[in-house]
Amino acid sequence: AEFPAELDRIWGQVEPLYKALHCHVRARLSDRYGTDVVALQGPIPAHLLGNMWAQSWENIYDIAGPGESAAVYDLTAILNEQGFDAIRMVKTAEAFFSSLGFDSLPDSFWQRSLFVKPADRDVVCHPSAWNVDEKEDLRLKMCIDIDEADFKVIHHELGHNYYQRAYNQESYLYRTSANGAFHEAVGDAVALSITPEYLASIGLLEEVPDASGDLGLLMKEALLKIAFLPFGLMVDQWRWKVFAGEVTAEEYNDLWWALREQYQGVAAPRDRPPEAFDPGAKYHVPMNISYTRYFLAQILHFQFHRALCDIAGNEGPVHRCSIYGSQLAGERLNAMLKMGRSKPWPDALEAMTGTREMDATAILDYFAPLQEWLEEQNAARECGW
Ligand code: X8Z
Ligand code: ZN
């Protein structure tokens, strides 16, 4: 009973920001497609948000973003122009971890991982990270596209691999993360350091945009991460009700869409047929992988980032902070990773951040300039659904 209440508390902290983003995105979609398609009240049709599951919305940045006033660079275009292939994407992410003081990945990682979608057979492309022998046999399994999204997902996955290797000295039962969310948060925290300054330092950007571009950068990040929050929460709200027997099999799909509407404010593009089972299309449902970890990781990795930036001596705004090259930050991160599950997670959190609670103030502080802008944009709009 404590855990769901804790989730409600954290969701309550971020809900106003989500609702502000939702309101703005709905208005922009309505301008684009007309009020017949996107009414200015009510939920957003889920198929207009640029993602199969409407779980993150960065693909509609061109519609929802602040436009010319805060132009952002196009990392996908840059990666392609510079001729990146899948291996080079992974090597670049590995180099980031190396700059923090982590040992490089073993040769077997490069031999045994799957980086590219095979042409001759079907594979499960959903990204995953493995330590096959619980020691050094680290592997990545992912069908990498040369784009910004996958560049970040690679950092996410390597976060799993470095964590797995860091706790491999622990006894068997402790060879996992402090809690489920910690495993998901490590690589995402590192990926927050993919700032313009960092990209310039590794030759991917010629000029560092000034602060006038920050709104665009924050919007991109928010479409990815703030949009995700209610989805991250609703998947297990659905699953827990199913497992508790609160609904019959005939009601599974209707419950899914009721929760989608309640939390995310999105609606099915059309009436769903009685035999539909839409949650089955989300990898983690048939794979029986808990999903609340992703909701909490979204909160937690901003706490990690803020703490690591302090340790690295950052003095500017936290959304411009990169811990690239900071051995100090790397040491503190590694000290936590090494603990695995040998201590209660609040101890692990405290070791790195000085606090024992998962808390949304870090993510809210990070997005504060965007929230202010969204509230201005929404001033004359009617929000909610
Ligand atoms: O499944 C993942 C990772 C692998 S652990 C790519 N994620 C969730 C998803 O794709 O649904 C990362 C974000 C949420
Ligand atoms: Zn993951």
Short mmCIF file of C-alpha atoms and ligand atoms in Angstrom, two decimals:
data_model
loop_
_atom_site.label_atom_id
_atom_site.label_comp_id
_atom_site.label_asym_id
_atom_site.label_seq_id
_atom_site.Cartn_x
_atom_site.Cartn_y
_atom_site.Cartn_z
CA ALA A 1 0.00 0.00 0.00
CA GLU A 2 2.94 2.33 0.58
CA PHE A 3 4.36 1.90 -2.90
CA PRO A 4 1.26 2.95 -4.90
CA ALA A 5 0.87 5.93 -2.57
CA GLU A 6 4.49 6.89 -3.21
CA LEU A 7 3.83 6.72 -6.96
CA ASP A 8 0.77 8.93 -6.57
CA ARG A 9 2.83 11.44 -4.61
CA ILE A 10 5.50 11.66 -7.29
CA TRP A 11 2.97 11.74 -10.12
CA GLY A 12 1.24 14.59 -8.30
CA GLN A 13 4.50 16.54 -8.39
CA VAL A 14 4.92 16.27 -12.17
CA GLU A 15 1.30 16.21 -13.30
CA PRO A 16 0.98 20.00 -13.74
CA LEU A 17 3.99 20.01 -16.08
CA TYR A 18 2.57 17.08 -18.07
CA LYS A 19 -0.79 18.79 -18.33
CA ALA A 20 0.85 21.99 -19.57
CA LEU A 21 2.74 20.04 -22.24
CA HIS A 22 -0.40 18.12 -23.23
CA CYS A 23 -2.37 21.35 -23.55
CA HIS A 24 0.22 22.96 -25.80
CA VAL A 25 0.72 19.90 -27.97
CA ARG A 26 -3.04 19.43 -28.40
CA ALA A 27 -3.41 23.04 -29.50
CA ARG A 28 -0.56 22.72 -32.01
CA LEU A 29 -1.97 19.46 -33.39
CA SER A 30 -5.35 21.09 -33.66
CA ASP A 31 -3.84 23.99 -35.65
CA ARG A 32 -2.18 21.48 -37.93
CA TYR A 33 -4.99 18.99 -38.50
CA GLY A 34 -8.11 21.03 -37.69
CA THR A 35 -10.54 20.90 -34.80
CA ASP A 36 -12.51 18.08 -36.47
CA VAL A 37 -9.52 15.81 -36.02
CA VAL A 38 -8.15 17.26 -32.78
CA ALA A 39 -10.79 18.93 -30.66
CA LEU A 40 -9.57 21.57 -28.23
CA GLN A 41 -11.17 19.71 -25.38
CA GLY A 42 -10.79 16.05 -24.61
CA PRO A 43 -8.03 13.53 -25.21
CA ILE A 44 -5.58 13.62 -28.12
CA PRO A 45 -5.97 10.88 -30.74
CA ALA A 46 -3.06 8.58 -29.92
CA HIS A 47 -1.92 8.08 -33.52
CA LEU A 48 -0.94 11.73 -33.99
CA LEU A 49 1.86 11.77 -31.44
CA GLY A 50 4.57 10.21 -33.59
CA ASN A 51 5.00 6.95 -31.69
CA MET A 52 3.30 3.54 -31.86
CA TRP A 53 2.33 3.71 -28.22
CA ALA A 54 2.09 7.50 -27.91
CA GLN A 55 4.61 6.99 -25.11
CA SER A 56 7.04 9.68 -26.18
CA TRP A 57 6.47 12.49 -28.61
CA GLU A 58 9.86 13.70 -29.80
CA ASN A 59 8.98 12.84 -33.38
CA ILE A 60 6.48 15.69 -33.53
CA TYR A 61 9.01 18.28 -32.44
CA ASP A 62 8.49 20.11 -35.73
CA ILE A 63 4.81 20.59 -34.83
CA ALA A 64 5.12 21.20 -31.10
CA GLY A 65 8.46 22.97 -30.81
CA PRO A 66 9.01 26.71 -30.35
CA GLY A 67 10.08 27.07 -34.00
CA GLU A 68 12.69 29.44 -35.42
CA SER A 69 12.89 31.47 -32.24
CA ALA A 70 14.76 28.62 -30.56
CA ALA A 71 16.31 26.57 -33.34
CA VAL A 72 17.98 23.30 -32.41
CA TYR A 73 20.59 21.27 -34.22
CA ASP A 74 19.62 18.03 -35.93
CA LEU A 75 21.78 15.31 -34.42
CA THR A 76 20.30 12.68 -36.73
CA ALA A 77 21.45 14.64 -39.76
CA ILE A 78 24.88 15.23 -38.24
CA LEU A 79 25.42 11.53 -37.47
CA ASN A 80 24.46 10.65 -41.01
CA GLU A 81 26.56 13.40 -42.60
CA GLN A 82 29.57 12.24 -40.63
CA GLY A 83 29.03 8.71 -41.88
CA PHE A 84 28.34 7.08 -38.51
CA ASP A 85 27.53 3.40 -38.55
CA ALA A 86 26.16 1.32 -35.68
CA ILE A 87 29.58 0.39 -34.29
CA ARG A 88 30.76 3.97 -34.25
CA MET A 89 27.62 5.00 -32.39
CA VAL A 90 28.37 2.40 -29.70
CA LYS A 91 32.08 3.32 -29.61
CA THR A 92 31.14 6.94 -29.05
CA ALA A 93 28.92 6.00 -26.11
CA GLU A 94 31.64 3.72 -24.73
CA ALA A 95 34.10 6.62 -24.94
CA PHE A 96 31.79 8.69 -22.75
CA PHE A 97 31.89 6.06 -20.01
CA SER A 98 35.66 5.75 -20.46
CA SER A 99 35.97 9.50 -19.87
CA LEU A 100 34.38 8.93 -16.46
CA GLY A 101 37.02 6.34 -15.65
CA PHE A 102 35.17 3.11 -16.49
CA ASP A 103 37.20 0.32 -18.12
CA SER A 104 36.49 -0.19 -21.78
CA LEU A 105 34.15 -2.95 -22.88
CA PRO A 106 35.71 -6.39 -23.40
CA ASP A 107 36.51 -7.74 -26.87
CA SER A 108 33.77 -10.33 -26.42
CA PHE A 109 31.25 -7.46 -26.23
CA TRP A 110 32.17 -6.43 -29.76
CA GLN A 111 32.16 -10.01 -31.05
CA ARG A 112 28.96 -11.25 -29.44
CA SER A 113 26.59 -8.28 -29.47
CA LEU A 114 23.93 -7.68 -32.07
CA PHE A 115 24.07 -4.09 -33.36
CA VAL A 116 22.41 -4.29 -36.76
CA LYS A 117 19.12 -5.84 -37.79
CA PRO A 118 19.99 -9.09 -39.61
CA ALA A 119 18.75 -9.26 -43.19
CA ASP A 120 18.21 -13.02 -43.20
CA ARG A 121 16.06 -13.66 -40.15
CA ASP A 122 13.63 -12.19 -37.68
CA VAL A 123 15.00 -11.09 -34.32
CA VAL A 124 13.52 -9.28 -31.34
CA CYS A 125 14.74 -5.74 -31.96
CA HIS A 126 13.61 -4.22 -28.68
CA PRO A 127 16.90 -3.00 -27.14
CA SER A 128 18.31 -5.04 -24.27
CA ALA A 129 21.59 -5.37 -22.38
CA TRP A 130 22.96 -8.61 -21.00
CA ASN A 131 25.65 -10.06 -18.81
CA VAL A 132 25.51 -13.66 -19.91
CA ASP A 133 27.96 -15.18 -17.40
CA GLU A 134 27.31 -12.64 -14.63
CA LYS A 135 30.98 -11.66 -14.92
CA GLU A 136 32.43 -10.05 -18.04
CA ASP A 137 30.33 -11.44 -20.89
CA LEU A 138 28.50 -8.18 -21.54
CA ARG A 139 26.36 -7.89 -24.64
CA LEU A 140 24.05 -5.42 -26.31
CA LYS A 141 21.14 -6.57 -28.44
CA MET A 142 19.66 -3.81 -30.55
CA CYS A 143 18.83 -3.02 -34.17
CA ILE A 144 20.53 0.36 -34.31
CA ASP A 145 19.27 3.11 -36.57
CA ILE A 146 21.59 6.02 -37.22
CA ASP A 147 19.59 8.67 -35.43
CA GLU A 148 19.46 10.77 -32.29
CA ALA A 149 16.93 8.53 -30.53
CA ASP A 150 19.08 5.43 -30.90
CA PHE A 151 22.22 7.35 -29.98
CA LYS A 152 20.57 8.00 -26.61
CA VAL A 153 19.17 4.48 -26.30
CA ILE A 154 22.71 3.12 -26.73
CA HIS A 155 23.80 5.18 -23.70
CA HIS A 156 20.76 3.82 -21.84
CA GLU A 157 21.72 0.23 -22.65
CA LEU A 158 25.40 0.67 -21.85
CA GLY A 159 24.29 2.03 -18.48
CA HIS A 160 22.84 -1.44 -17.86
CA ASN A 161 26.06 -3.13 -18.98
CA TYR A 162 28.37 -0.99 -16.81
CA TYR A 163 26.06 -1.52 -13.85
CA GLN A 164 26.10 -5.29 -14.43
CA ARG A 165 29.87 -5.34 -14.51
CA ALA A 166 30.23 -3.05 -11.49
CA TYR A 167 28.25 -5.36 -9.18
CA ASN A 168 29.69 -8.63 -10.46
CA GLN A 169 31.80 -8.98 -7.29
CA GLU A 170 28.73 -9.02 -5.08
CA SER A 171 27.20 -12.29 -3.96
CA TYR A 172 24.65 -13.73 -6.35
CA LEU A 173 21.48 -12.28 -4.82
CA TYR A 174 22.92 -8.77 -4.79
CA ARG A 175 23.95 -8.79 -8.44
CA THR A 176 21.24 -6.42 -9.51
CA SER A 177 20.39 -2.76 -9.14
CA ALA A 178 19.42 -1.08 -5.87
CA ASN A 179 15.84 -1.15 -7.14
CA GLY A 180 14.38 -1.70 -10.62
CA ALA A 181 14.42 2.01 -11.43
CA PHE A 182 18.14 2.38 -10.71
CA HIS A 183 19.01 0.03 -13.55
CA GLU A 184 16.97 2.09 -15.97
CA ALA A 185 18.26 5.42 -14.68
CA VAL A 186 22.04 5.06 -15.05
CA GLY A 187 22.41 5.33 -18.81
CA ASP A 188 19.70 7.96 -19.04
CA ALA A 189 21.52 10.08 -16.47
CA VAL A 190 24.69 9.82 -18.55
CA ALA A 191 22.77 10.66 -21.73
CA LEU A 192 21.63 13.96 -20.17
CA SER A 193 25.27 14.97 -20.56
CA ILE A 194 24.93 14.87 -24.36
CA THR A 195 24.84 18.65 -24.38
CA PRO A 196 25.82 21.01 -27.21
CA GLU A 197 29.13 21.64 -25.44
CA TYR A 198 29.83 17.92 -25.31
CA LEU A 199 28.88 17.41 -28.95
CA ALA A 200 31.18 20.25 -29.93
CA SER A 201 34.02 18.77 -27.90
CA ILE A 202 33.84 15.48 -29.82
CA GLY A 203 33.53 17.21 -33.18
CA LEU A 204 29.84 16.65 -33.83
CA LEU A 205 28.87 20.33 -33.63
CA GLU A 206 30.81 23.21 -35.08
CA GLU A 207 29.35 25.91 -32.91
CA VAL A 208 27.75 25.78 -29.52
CA PRO A 209 24.33 27.44 -29.72
CA ASP A 210 23.79 30.21 -27.16
CA ALA A 211 21.12 30.18 -24.46
CA SER A 212 18.45 31.37 -26.92
CA GLY A 213 18.30 27.79 -28.21
CA ASP A 214 17.66 26.26 -24.80
CA LEU A 215 13.91 26.37 -25.07
CA GLY A 216 14.09 24.19 -28.15
CA LEU A 217 16.43 21.73 -26.47
CA LEU A 218 14.22 21.56 -23.40
CA MET A 219 11.13 21.04 -25.53
CA LYS A 220 12.77 18.15 -27.36
CA GLU A 221 13.75 16.55 -24.07
CA ALA A 222 10.27 17.15 -22.63
CA LEU A 223 8.55 15.54 -25.62
CA LEU A 224 10.69 12.51 -24.92
CA LYS A 225 10.55 12.45 -21.12
CA ILE A 226 7.66 14.47 -19.73
CA ALA A 227 5.32 12.97 -22.31
CA PHE A 228 6.48 9.54 -21.17
CA LEU A 229 5.60 9.93 -17.47
CA PRO A 230 1.90 9.00 -17.44
CA PHE A 231 2.53 6.13 -19.84
CA GLY A 232 5.30 4.87 -17.57
CA LEU A 233 2.80 4.92 -14.77
CA MET A 234 -0.32 3.50 -16.42
CA VAL A 235 1.13 0.24 -17.76
CA ASP A 236 1.43 -1.32 -14.30
CA GLN A 237 -1.77 0.32 -13.08
CA TRP A 238 -3.39 -1.78 -15.79
CA ARG A 239 -1.30 -4.87 -15.03
CA TRP A 240 -1.93 -4.75 -11.29
CA LYS A 241 -5.69 -4.63 -11.83
CA VAL A 242 -5.45 -7.55 -14.26
CA PHE A 243 -3.33 -9.61 -11.86
CA ALA A 244 -5.61 -8.75 -8.94
CA GLY A 245 -8.55 -10.15 -10.91
CA GLU A 246 -10.38 -6.84 -10.80
CA VAL A 247 -11.34 -7.15 -14.47
CA THR A 248 -12.35 -10.02 -16.73
CA ALA A 249 -10.45 -10.88 -19.89
CA GLU A 250 -13.25 -9.28 -21.94
CA GLU A 251 -12.56 -6.00 -20.17
CA TYR A 252 -8.76 -5.95 -20.50
CA ASN A 253 -8.68 -3.73 -23.56
CA ASP A 254 -11.31 -1.29 -22.36
CA LEU A 255 -9.43 -0.89 -19.08
CA TRP A 256 -6.24 -0.21 -21.04
CA TRP A 257 -7.85 2.64 -22.93
CA ALA A 258 -9.63 3.97 -19.85
CA LEU A 259 -6.27 4.29 -18.11
CA ARG A 260 -4.66 5.73 -21.23
CA GLU A 261 -7.31 8.44 -21.17
CA GLN A 262 -7.16 8.98 -17.42
CA TYR A 263 -3.38 9.33 -17.14
CA GLN A 264 -2.17 10.36 -20.58
CA GLY A 265 -5.20 12.14 -21.99
CA VAL A 266 -4.97 10.17 -25.22
CA ALA A 267 -7.68 8.21 -26.99
CA ALA A 268 -7.71 5.26 -29.39
CA PRO A 269 -7.79 6.48 -32.99
CA ARG A 270 -11.06 4.59 -33.52
CA ASP A 271 -13.38 2.22 -31.68
CA ARG A 272 -11.51 -0.91 -30.82
CA PRO A 273 -12.99 -4.24 -31.91
CA PRO A 274 -14.04 -6.61 -29.09
CA GLU A 275 -11.21 -9.05 -29.79
CA ALA A 276 -8.48 -6.39 -29.66
CA PHE A 277 -5.72 -6.72 -27.05
CA ASP A 278 -3.70 -3.55 -27.48
CA PRO A 279 -1.51 -3.91 -24.37
CA GLY A 280 -0.06 -7.02 -26.03
CA ALA A 281 1.71 -4.75 -28.52
CA LYS A 282 3.86 -3.31 -25.75
CA TYR A 283 6.99 -5.48 -25.39
CA HIS A 284 7.04 -5.43 -21.59
CA VAL A 285 3.51 -6.81 -21.25
CA PRO A 286 4.01 -10.22 -22.91
CA MET A 287 7.61 -10.23 -21.57
CA ASN A 288 6.25 -9.67 -18.06
CA ILE A 289 8.76 -6.89 -17.33
CA SER A 290 7.68 -4.47 -14.64
CA TYR A 291 7.11 -1.01 -16.07
CA THR A 292 6.89 1.28 -13.04
CA ARG A 293 10.69 1.15 -13.05
CA TYR A 294 10.66 3.36 -16.16
CA PHE A 295 8.38 5.90 -14.55
CA LEU A 296 10.59 6.11 -11.48
CA ALA A 297 13.78 6.07 -13.55
CA GLN A 298 12.52 9.12 -15.39
CA ILE A 299 12.35 10.93 -12.04
CA LEU A 300 15.49 9.39 -10.61
CA HIS A 301 17.92 10.01 -13.46
CA PHE A 302 17.44 13.75 -13.08
CA GLN A 303 18.39 13.35 -9.41
CA PHE A 304 21.50 11.44 -10.50
CA HIS A 305 22.36 14.05 -13.09
CA ARG A 306 21.97 16.93 -10.67
CA ALA A 307 24.15 15.22 -8.07
CA LEU A 308 26.83 14.22 -10.58
CA CYS A 309 26.91 17.74 -12.01
CA ASP A 310 27.50 19.14 -8.52
CA ILE A 311 30.31 16.66 -8.00
CA ALA A 312 31.78 17.57 -11.38
CA GLY A 313 31.80 21.22 -10.29
CA ASN A 314 29.19 22.46 -12.74
CA GLU A 315 28.07 26.01 -12.13
CA GLY A 316 25.76 26.74 -15.05
CA PRO A 317 22.16 25.65 -15.64
CA VAL A 318 21.78 21.93 -15.11
CA HIS A 319 20.36 21.35 -18.61
CA ARG A 320 23.68 22.58 -20.03
CA CYS A 321 25.80 20.46 -17.70
CA SER A 322 27.86 17.61 -19.07
CA ILE A 323 29.85 15.38 -16.75
CA TYR A 324 31.96 14.23 -19.70
CA GLY A 325 35.54 13.78 -18.59
CA SER A 326 34.83 14.05 -14.87
CA GLN A 327 36.65 11.26 -13.08
CA LEU A 328 35.20 12.52 -9.81
CA ALA A 329 31.65 12.09 -11.02
CA GLY A 330 32.61 8.71 -12.44
CA GLU A 331 34.03 7.54 -9.14
CA ARG A 332 30.93 8.55 -7.24
CA LEU A 333 28.71 6.85 -9.81
CA ASN A 334 30.81 3.70 -9.73
CA ALA A 335 30.72 3.61 -5.93
CA MET A 336 26.96 3.33 -6.14
CA LEU A 337 26.91 0.86 -9.04
CA LYS A 338 29.31 -1.47 -7.21
CA MET A 339 26.89 -1.79 -4.31
CA GLY A 340 24.39 -3.63 -6.46
CA ARG A 341 21.49 -4.60 -4.20
CA SER A 342 23.67 -5.22 -1.13
CA LYS A 343 22.09 -2.28 0.71
CA PRO A 344 18.54 -0.89 0.76
CA TRP A 345 18.09 1.48 -2.18
CA PRO A 346 17.78 4.63 -0.03
CA ASP A 347 21.36 3.95 1.11
CA ALA A 348 22.52 3.74 -2.49
CA LEU A 349 20.66 6.92 -3.37
CA GLU A 350 22.10 8.71 -0.37
CA ALA A 351 25.62 7.59 -1.23
CA MET A 352 25.35 9.42 -4.52
CA THR A 353 22.89 12.26 -4.05
CA GLY A 354 22.75 12.88 -0.30
CA THR A 355 19.01 12.24 -0.17
CA ARG A 356 17.08 9.09 0.72
CA GLU A 357 13.95 9.85 -1.29
CA MET A 358 12.96 9.62 -4.89
CA ASP A 359 11.72 13.07 -5.61
CA ALA A 360 10.61 15.09 -8.62
CA THR A 361 12.21 18.41 -7.75
CA ALA A 362 15.27 17.65 -9.90
CA ILE A 363 13.23 16.97 -13.05
CA LEU A 364 11.02 19.99 -12.31
CA ASP A 365 13.99 22.29 -11.82
CA TYR A 366 15.52 21.06 -15.05
CA PHE A 367 12.39 21.90 -17.02
CA ALA A 368 11.46 25.07 -15.13
CA PRO A 369 12.23 27.44 -18.05
CA LEU A 370 10.09 25.32 -20.36
CA GLN A 371 7.24 25.13 -17.88
CA GLU A 372 7.19 28.90 -17.68
CA TRP A 373 7.04 29.16 -21.48
CA LEU A 374 4.29 26.55 -21.67
CA GLU A 375 2.21 28.43 -19.13
CA GLU A 376 2.50 31.59 -21.22
CA GLN A 377 1.49 29.71 -24.35
CA ASN A 378 -1.45 28.13 -22.54
CA ALA A 379 -2.68 31.32 -20.89
CA ALA A 380 -5.72 31.65 -23.12
CA ARG A 381 -6.24 27.93 -23.64
CA GLU A 382 -8.54 25.59 -21.79
CA CYS A 383 -6.38 22.72 -20.56
CA GLY A 384 -7.24 19.23 -19.35
CA TRP A 385 -9.44 16.55 -20.87
O1 X8Z B 1 12.47 -0.77 -22.84
C1 X8Z B 1 13.16 0.23 -22.74
C2 X8Z B 1 14.67 0.15 -22.98
C3 X8Z B 1 15.20 -1.20 -22.69
S1 X8Z B 1 15.32 -1.55 -21.01
C4 X8Z B 1 14.97 0.48 -24.41
N1 X8Z B 1 12.58 1.42 -22.47
C5 X8Z B 1 11.14 1.58 -22.28
C6 X8Z B 1 10.38 1.34 -23.56
O2 X8Z B 1 10.99 1.38 -24.63
O3 X8Z B 1 9.16 1.17 -23.50
C7 X8Z B 1 13.29 2.69 -22.30
C8 X8Z B 1 12.22 3.72 -22.13
C9 X8Z B 1 10.95 2.99 -21.80
ZN ZN B 2 16.61 -0.28 -19.90
#
